[in-house]
PDB file of N, CA and C in Angstrom:
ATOM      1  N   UNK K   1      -3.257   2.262  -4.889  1.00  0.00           N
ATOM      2  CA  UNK K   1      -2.936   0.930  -5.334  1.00  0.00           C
ATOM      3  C   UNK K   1      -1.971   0.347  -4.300  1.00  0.00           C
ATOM      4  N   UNK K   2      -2.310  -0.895  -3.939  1.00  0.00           N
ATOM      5  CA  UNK K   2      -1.662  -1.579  -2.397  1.00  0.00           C
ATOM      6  C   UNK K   2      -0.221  -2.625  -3.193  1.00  0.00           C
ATOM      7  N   UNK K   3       0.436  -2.804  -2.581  1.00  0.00           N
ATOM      8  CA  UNK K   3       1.063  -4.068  -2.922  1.00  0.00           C
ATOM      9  C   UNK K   3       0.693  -5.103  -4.090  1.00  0.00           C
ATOM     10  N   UNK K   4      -0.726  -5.516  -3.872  1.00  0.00           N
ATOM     11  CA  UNK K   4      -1.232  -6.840  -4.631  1.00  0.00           C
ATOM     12  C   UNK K   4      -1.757  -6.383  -5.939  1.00  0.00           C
ATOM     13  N   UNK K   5      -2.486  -5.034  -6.227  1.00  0.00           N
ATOM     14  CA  UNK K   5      -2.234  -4.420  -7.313  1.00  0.00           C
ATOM     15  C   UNK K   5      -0.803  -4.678  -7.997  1.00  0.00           C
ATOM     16  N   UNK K   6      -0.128  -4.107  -7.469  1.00  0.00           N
ATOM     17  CA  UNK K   6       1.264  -3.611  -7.926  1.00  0.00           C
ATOM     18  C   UNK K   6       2.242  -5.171  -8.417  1.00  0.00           C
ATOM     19  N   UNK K   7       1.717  -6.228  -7.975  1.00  0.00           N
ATOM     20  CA  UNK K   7       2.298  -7.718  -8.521  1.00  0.00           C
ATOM     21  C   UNK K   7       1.631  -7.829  -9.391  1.00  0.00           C
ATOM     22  N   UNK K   8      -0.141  -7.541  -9.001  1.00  0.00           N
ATOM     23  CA  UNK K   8      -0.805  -8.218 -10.295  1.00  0.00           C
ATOM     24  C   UNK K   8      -0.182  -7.562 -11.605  1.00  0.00           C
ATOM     25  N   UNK K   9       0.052  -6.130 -11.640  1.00  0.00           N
ATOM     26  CA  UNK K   9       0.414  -5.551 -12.916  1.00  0.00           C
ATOM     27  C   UNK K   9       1.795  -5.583 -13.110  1.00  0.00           C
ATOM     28  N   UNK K  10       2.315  -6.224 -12.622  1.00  0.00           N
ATOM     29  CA  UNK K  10       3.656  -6.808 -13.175  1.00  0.00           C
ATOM     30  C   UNK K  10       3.710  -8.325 -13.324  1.00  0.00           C
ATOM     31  N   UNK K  11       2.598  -9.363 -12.414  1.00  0.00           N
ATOM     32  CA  UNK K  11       2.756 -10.453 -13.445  1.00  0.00           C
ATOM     33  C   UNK K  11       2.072 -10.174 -14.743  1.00  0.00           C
ATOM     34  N   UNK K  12       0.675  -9.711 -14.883  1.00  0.00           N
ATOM     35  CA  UNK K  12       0.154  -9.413 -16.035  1.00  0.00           C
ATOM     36  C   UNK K  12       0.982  -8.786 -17.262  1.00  0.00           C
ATOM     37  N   UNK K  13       1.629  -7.992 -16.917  1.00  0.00           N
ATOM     38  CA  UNK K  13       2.545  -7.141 -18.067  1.00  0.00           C
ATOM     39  C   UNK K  13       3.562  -8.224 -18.494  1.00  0.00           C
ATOM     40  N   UNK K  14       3.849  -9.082 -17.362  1.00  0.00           N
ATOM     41  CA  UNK K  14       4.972  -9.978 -18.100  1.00  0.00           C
ATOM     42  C   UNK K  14       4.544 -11.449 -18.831  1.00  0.00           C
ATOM     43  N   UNK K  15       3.546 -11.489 -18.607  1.00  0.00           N
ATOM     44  CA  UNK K  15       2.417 -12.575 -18.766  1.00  0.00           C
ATOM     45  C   UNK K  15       2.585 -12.163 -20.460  1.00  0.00           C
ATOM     46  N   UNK K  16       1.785 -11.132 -20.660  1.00  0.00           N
ATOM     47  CA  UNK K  16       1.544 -10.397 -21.497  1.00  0.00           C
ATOM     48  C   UNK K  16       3.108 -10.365 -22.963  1.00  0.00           C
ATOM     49  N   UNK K  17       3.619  -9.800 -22.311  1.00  0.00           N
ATOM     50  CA  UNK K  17       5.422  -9.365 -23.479  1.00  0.00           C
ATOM     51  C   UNK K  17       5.923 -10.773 -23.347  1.00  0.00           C
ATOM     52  N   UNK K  18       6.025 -11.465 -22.315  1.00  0.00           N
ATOM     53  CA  UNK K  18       6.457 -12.882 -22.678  1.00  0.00           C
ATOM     54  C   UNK K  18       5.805 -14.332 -23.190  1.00  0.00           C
ATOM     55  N   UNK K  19       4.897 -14.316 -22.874  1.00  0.00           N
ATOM     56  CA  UNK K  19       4.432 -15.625 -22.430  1.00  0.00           C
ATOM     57  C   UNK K  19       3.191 -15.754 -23.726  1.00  0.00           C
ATOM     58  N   UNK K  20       2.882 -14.555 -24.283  1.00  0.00           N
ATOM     59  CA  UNK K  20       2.013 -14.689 -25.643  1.00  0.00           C
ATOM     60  C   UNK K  20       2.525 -14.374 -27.026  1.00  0.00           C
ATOM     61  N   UNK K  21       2.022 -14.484 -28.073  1.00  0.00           N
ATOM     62  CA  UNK K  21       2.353 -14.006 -29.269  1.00  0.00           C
ATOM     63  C   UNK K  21       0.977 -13.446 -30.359  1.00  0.00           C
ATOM     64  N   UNK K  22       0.327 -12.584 -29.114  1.00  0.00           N
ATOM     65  CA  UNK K  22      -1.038 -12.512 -30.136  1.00  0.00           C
ATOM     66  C   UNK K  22      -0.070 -10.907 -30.980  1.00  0.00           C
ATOM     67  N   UNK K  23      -1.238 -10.921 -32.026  1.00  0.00           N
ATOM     68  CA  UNK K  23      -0.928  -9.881 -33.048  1.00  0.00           C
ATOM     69  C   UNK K  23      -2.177  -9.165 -32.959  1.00  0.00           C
ATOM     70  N   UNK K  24      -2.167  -7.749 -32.664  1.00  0.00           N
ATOM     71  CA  UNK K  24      -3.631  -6.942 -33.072  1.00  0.00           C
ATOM     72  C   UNK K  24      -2.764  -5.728 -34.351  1.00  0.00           C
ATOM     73  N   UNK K  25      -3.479  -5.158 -34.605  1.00  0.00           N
ATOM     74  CA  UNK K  25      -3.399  -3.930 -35.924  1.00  0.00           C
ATOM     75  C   UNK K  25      -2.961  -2.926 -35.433  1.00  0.00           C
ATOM     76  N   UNK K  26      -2.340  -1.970 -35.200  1.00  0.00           N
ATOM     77  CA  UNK K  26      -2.681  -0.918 -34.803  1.00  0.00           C
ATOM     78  C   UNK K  26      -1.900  -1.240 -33.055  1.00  0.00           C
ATOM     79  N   UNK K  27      -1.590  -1.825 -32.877  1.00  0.00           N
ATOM     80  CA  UNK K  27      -1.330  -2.395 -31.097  1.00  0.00           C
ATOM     81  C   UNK K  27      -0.305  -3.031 -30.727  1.00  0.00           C
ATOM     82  N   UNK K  28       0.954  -2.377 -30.296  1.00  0.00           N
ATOM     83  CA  UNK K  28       1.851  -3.641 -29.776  1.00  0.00           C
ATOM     84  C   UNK K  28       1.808  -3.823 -28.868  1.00  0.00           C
ATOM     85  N   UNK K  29       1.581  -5.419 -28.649  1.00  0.00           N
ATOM     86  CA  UNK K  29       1.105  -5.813 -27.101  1.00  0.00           C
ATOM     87  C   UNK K  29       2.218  -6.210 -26.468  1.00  0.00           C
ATOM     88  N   UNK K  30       3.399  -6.133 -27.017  1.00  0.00           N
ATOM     89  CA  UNK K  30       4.586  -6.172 -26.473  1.00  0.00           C
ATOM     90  C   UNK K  30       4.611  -4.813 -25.351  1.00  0.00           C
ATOM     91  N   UNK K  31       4.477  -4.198 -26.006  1.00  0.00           N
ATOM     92  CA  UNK K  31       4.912  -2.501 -25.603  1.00  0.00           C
ATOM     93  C   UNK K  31       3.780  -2.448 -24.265  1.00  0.00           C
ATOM     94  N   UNK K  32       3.028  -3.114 -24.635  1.00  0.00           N
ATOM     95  CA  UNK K  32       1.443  -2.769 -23.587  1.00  0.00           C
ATOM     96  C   UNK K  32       1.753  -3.758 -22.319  1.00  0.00           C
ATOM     97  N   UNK K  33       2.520  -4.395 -22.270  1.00  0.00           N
ATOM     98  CA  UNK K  33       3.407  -5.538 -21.350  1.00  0.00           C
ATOM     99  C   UNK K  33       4.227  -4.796 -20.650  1.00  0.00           C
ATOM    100  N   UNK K  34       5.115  -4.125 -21.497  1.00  0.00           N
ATOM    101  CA  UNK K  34       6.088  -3.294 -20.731  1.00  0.00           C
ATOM    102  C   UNK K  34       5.748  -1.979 -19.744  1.00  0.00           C
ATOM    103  N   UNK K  35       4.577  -1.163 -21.001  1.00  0.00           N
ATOM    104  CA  UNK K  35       3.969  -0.996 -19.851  1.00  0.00           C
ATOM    105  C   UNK K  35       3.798  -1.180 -18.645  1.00  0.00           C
ATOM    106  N   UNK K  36       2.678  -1.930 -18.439  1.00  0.00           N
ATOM    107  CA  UNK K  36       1.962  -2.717 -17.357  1.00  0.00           C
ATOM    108  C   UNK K  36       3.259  -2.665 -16.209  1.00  0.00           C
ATOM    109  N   UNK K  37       4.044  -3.743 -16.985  1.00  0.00           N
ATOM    110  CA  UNK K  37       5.431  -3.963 -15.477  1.00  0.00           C
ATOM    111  C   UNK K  37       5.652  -2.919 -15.268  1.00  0.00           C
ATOM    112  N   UNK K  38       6.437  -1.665 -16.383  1.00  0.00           N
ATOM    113  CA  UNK K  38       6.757  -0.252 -15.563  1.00  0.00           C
ATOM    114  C   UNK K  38       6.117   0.392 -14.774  1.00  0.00           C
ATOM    115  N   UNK K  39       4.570   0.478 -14.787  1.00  0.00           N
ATOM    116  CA  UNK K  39       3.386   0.969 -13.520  1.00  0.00           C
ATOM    117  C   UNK K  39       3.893   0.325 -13.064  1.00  0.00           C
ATOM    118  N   UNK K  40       3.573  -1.317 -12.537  1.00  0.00           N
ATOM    119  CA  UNK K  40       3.614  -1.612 -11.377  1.00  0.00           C
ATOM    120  C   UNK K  40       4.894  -1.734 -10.657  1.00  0.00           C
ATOM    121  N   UNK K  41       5.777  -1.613 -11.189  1.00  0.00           N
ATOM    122  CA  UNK K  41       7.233  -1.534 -10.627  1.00  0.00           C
ATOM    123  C   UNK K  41       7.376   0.273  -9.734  1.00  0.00           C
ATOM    124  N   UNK K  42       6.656   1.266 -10.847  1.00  0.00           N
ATOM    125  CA  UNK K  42       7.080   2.504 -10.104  1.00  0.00           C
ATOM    126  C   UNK K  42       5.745   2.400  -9.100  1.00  0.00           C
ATOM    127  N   UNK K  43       4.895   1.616  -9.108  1.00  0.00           N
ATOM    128  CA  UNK K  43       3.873   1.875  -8.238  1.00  0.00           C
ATOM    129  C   UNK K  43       4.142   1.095  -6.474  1.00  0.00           C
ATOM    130  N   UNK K  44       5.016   0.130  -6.948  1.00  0.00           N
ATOM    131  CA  UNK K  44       5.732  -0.579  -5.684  1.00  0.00           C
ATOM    132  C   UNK K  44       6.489   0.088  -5.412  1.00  0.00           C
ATOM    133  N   UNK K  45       7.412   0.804  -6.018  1.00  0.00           N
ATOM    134  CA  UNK K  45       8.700   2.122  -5.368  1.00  0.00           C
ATOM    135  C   UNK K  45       7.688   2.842  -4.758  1.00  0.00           C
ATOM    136  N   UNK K  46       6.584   3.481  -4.658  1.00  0.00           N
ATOM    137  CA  UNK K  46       6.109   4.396  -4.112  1.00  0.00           C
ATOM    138  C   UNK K  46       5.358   4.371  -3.198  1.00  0.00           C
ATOM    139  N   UNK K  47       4.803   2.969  -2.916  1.00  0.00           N
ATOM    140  CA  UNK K  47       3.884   2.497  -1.845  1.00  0.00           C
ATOM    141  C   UNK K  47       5.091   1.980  -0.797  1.00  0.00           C
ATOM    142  N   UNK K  48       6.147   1.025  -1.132  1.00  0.00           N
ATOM    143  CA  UNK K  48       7.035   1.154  -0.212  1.00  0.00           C
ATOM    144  C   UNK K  48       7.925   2.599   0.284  1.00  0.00           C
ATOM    145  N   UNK K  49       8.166   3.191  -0.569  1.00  0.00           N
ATOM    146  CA  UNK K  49       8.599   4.459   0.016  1.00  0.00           C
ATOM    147  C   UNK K  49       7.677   5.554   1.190  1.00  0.00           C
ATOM    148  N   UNK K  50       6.578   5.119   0.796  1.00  0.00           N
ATOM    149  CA  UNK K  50       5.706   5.519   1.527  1.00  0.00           C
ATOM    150  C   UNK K  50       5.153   4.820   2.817  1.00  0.00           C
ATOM    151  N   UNK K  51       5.240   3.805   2.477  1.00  0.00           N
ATOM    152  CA  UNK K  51       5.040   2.655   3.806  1.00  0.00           C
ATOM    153  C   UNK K  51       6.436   2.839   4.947  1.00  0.00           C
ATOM    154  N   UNK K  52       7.577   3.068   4.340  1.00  0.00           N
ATOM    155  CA  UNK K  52       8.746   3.309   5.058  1.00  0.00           C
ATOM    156  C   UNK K  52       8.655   4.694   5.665  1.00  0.00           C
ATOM    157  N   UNK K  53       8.055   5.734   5.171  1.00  0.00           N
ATOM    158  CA  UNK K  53       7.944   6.932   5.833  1.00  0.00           C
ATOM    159  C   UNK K  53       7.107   6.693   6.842  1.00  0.00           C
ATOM    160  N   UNK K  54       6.205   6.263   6.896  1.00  0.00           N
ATOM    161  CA  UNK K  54       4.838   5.841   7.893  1.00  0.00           C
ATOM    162  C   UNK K  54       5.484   5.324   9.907  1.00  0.00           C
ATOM    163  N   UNK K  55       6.339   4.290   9.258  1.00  0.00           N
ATOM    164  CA  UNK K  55       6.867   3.540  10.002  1.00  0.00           C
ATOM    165  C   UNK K  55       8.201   3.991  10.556  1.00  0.00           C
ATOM    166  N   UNK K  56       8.261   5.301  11.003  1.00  0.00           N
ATOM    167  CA  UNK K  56       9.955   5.361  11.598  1.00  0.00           C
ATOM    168  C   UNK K  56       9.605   5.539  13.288  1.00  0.00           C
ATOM    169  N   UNK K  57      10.995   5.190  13.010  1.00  0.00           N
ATOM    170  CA  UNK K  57      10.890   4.222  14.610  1.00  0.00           C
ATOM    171  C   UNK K  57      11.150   5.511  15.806  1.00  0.00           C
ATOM    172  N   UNK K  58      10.724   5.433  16.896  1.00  0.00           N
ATOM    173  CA  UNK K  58      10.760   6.710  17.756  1.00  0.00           C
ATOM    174  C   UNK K  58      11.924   7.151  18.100  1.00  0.00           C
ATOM    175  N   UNK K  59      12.419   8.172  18.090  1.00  0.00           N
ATOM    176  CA  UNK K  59      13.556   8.611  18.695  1.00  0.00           C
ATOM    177  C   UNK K  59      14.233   8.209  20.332  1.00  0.00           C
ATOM    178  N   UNK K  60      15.112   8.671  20.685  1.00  0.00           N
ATOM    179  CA  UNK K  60      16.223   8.219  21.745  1.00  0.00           C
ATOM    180  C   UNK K  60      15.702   8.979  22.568  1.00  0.00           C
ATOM    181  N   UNK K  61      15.645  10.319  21.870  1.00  0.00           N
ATOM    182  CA  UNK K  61      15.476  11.844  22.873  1.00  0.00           C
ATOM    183  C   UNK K  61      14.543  12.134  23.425  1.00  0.00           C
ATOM    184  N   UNK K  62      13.363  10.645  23.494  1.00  0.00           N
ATOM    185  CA  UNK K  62      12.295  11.547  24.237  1.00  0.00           C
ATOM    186  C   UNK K  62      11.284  12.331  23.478  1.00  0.00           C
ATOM    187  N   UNK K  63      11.374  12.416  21.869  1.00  0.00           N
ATOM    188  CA  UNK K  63      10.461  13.286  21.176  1.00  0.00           C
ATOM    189  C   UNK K  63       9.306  12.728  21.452  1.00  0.00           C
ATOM    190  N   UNK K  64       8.966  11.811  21.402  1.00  0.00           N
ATOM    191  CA  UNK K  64       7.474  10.914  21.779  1.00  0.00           C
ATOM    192  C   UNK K  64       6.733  11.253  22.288  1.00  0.00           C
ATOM    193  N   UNK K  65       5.304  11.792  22.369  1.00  0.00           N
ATOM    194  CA  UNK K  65       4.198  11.973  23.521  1.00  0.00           C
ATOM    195  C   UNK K  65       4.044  11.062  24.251  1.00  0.00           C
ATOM    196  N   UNK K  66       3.599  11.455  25.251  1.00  0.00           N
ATOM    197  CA  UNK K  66       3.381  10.224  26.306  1.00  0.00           C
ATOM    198  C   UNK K  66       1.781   9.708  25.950  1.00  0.00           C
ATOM    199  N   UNK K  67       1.396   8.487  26.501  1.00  0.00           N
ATOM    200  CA  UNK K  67       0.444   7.767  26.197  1.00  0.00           C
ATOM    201  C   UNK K  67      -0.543   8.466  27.527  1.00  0.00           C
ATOM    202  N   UNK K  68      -1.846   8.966  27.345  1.00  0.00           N
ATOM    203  CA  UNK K  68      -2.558   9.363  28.086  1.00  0.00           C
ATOM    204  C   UNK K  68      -4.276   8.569  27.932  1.00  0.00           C
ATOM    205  N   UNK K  69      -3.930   7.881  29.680  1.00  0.00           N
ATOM    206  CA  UNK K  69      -5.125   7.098  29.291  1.00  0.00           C
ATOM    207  C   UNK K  69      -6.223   7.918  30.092  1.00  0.00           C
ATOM    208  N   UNK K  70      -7.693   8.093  29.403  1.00  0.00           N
ATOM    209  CA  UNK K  70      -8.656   8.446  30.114  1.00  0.00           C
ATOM    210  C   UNK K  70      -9.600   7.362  30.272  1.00  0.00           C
ATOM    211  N   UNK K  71     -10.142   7.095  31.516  1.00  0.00           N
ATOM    212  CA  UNK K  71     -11.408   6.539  32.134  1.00  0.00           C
ATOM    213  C   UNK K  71     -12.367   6.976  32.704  1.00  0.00           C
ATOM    214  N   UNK K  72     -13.675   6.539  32.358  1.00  0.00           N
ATOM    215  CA  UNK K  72     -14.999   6.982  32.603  1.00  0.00           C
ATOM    216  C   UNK K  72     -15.240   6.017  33.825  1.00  0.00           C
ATOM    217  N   UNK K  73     -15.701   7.127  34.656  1.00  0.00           N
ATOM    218  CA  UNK K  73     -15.942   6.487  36.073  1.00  0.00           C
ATOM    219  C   UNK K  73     -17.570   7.054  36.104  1.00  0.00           C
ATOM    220  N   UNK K  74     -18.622   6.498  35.556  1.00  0.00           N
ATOM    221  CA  UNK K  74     -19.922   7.014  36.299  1.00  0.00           C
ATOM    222  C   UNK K  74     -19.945   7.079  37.478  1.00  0.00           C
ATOM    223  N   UNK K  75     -20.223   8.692  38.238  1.00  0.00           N
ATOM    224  CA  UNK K  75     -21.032   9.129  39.619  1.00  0.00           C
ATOM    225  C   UNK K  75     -21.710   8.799  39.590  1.00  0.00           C
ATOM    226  N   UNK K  76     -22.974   8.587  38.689  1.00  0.00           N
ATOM    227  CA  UNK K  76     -24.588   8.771  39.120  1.00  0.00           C
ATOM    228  C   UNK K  76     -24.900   7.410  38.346  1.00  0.00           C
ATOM    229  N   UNK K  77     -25.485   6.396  39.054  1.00  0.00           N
ATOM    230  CA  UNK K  77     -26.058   5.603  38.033  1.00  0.00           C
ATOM    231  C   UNK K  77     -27.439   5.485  38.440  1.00  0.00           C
ATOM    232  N   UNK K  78     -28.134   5.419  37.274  1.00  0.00           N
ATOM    233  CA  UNK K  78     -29.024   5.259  36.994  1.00  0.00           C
ATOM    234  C   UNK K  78     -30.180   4.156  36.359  1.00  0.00           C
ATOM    235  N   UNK K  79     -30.902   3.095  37.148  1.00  0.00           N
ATOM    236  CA  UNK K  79     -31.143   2.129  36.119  1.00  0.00           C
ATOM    237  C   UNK K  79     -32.892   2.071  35.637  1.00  0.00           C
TER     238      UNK K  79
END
């Protein structure tokens, strides 16, 4: 689940606990709101936490590989 997941189910959840007053039996759609935001809230902690691991920046010391470019030089051509 990306980012835009992770809004949709937190506007939806809040959409949802605030912004309605339906009644079902058996169902609080309050609770099913809160829900919703708590996924998508721990689901944004974890895609950014993870997006931040992805992205660290290279060291001072030189740990870095060097960039190695190869090129194809055809000997023989053929047409």
């Amino acid at each position: 689940m990306g980012i835009g997941g992770c809004i949709v189910l937190i506007a939806v959840g809040a959409i949802i606990t605030f912004a309605t007053d339906w009644h079902m039996k058996g169902v609080n759609v309050d609770l099913v709101g809160l829900i919703m935001m708590a996924v998508g809230i721990i689901g944004l902690a974890a895609y950014v936490s993870i997006f931040k691991r992805r992205r660290v920046p290279p060291t001072a010391d030189g740990d870095v590989p060097p960039v190695v470019e190869e090129r194809y030089y055809p000997s023989d051509r053929r047409y």
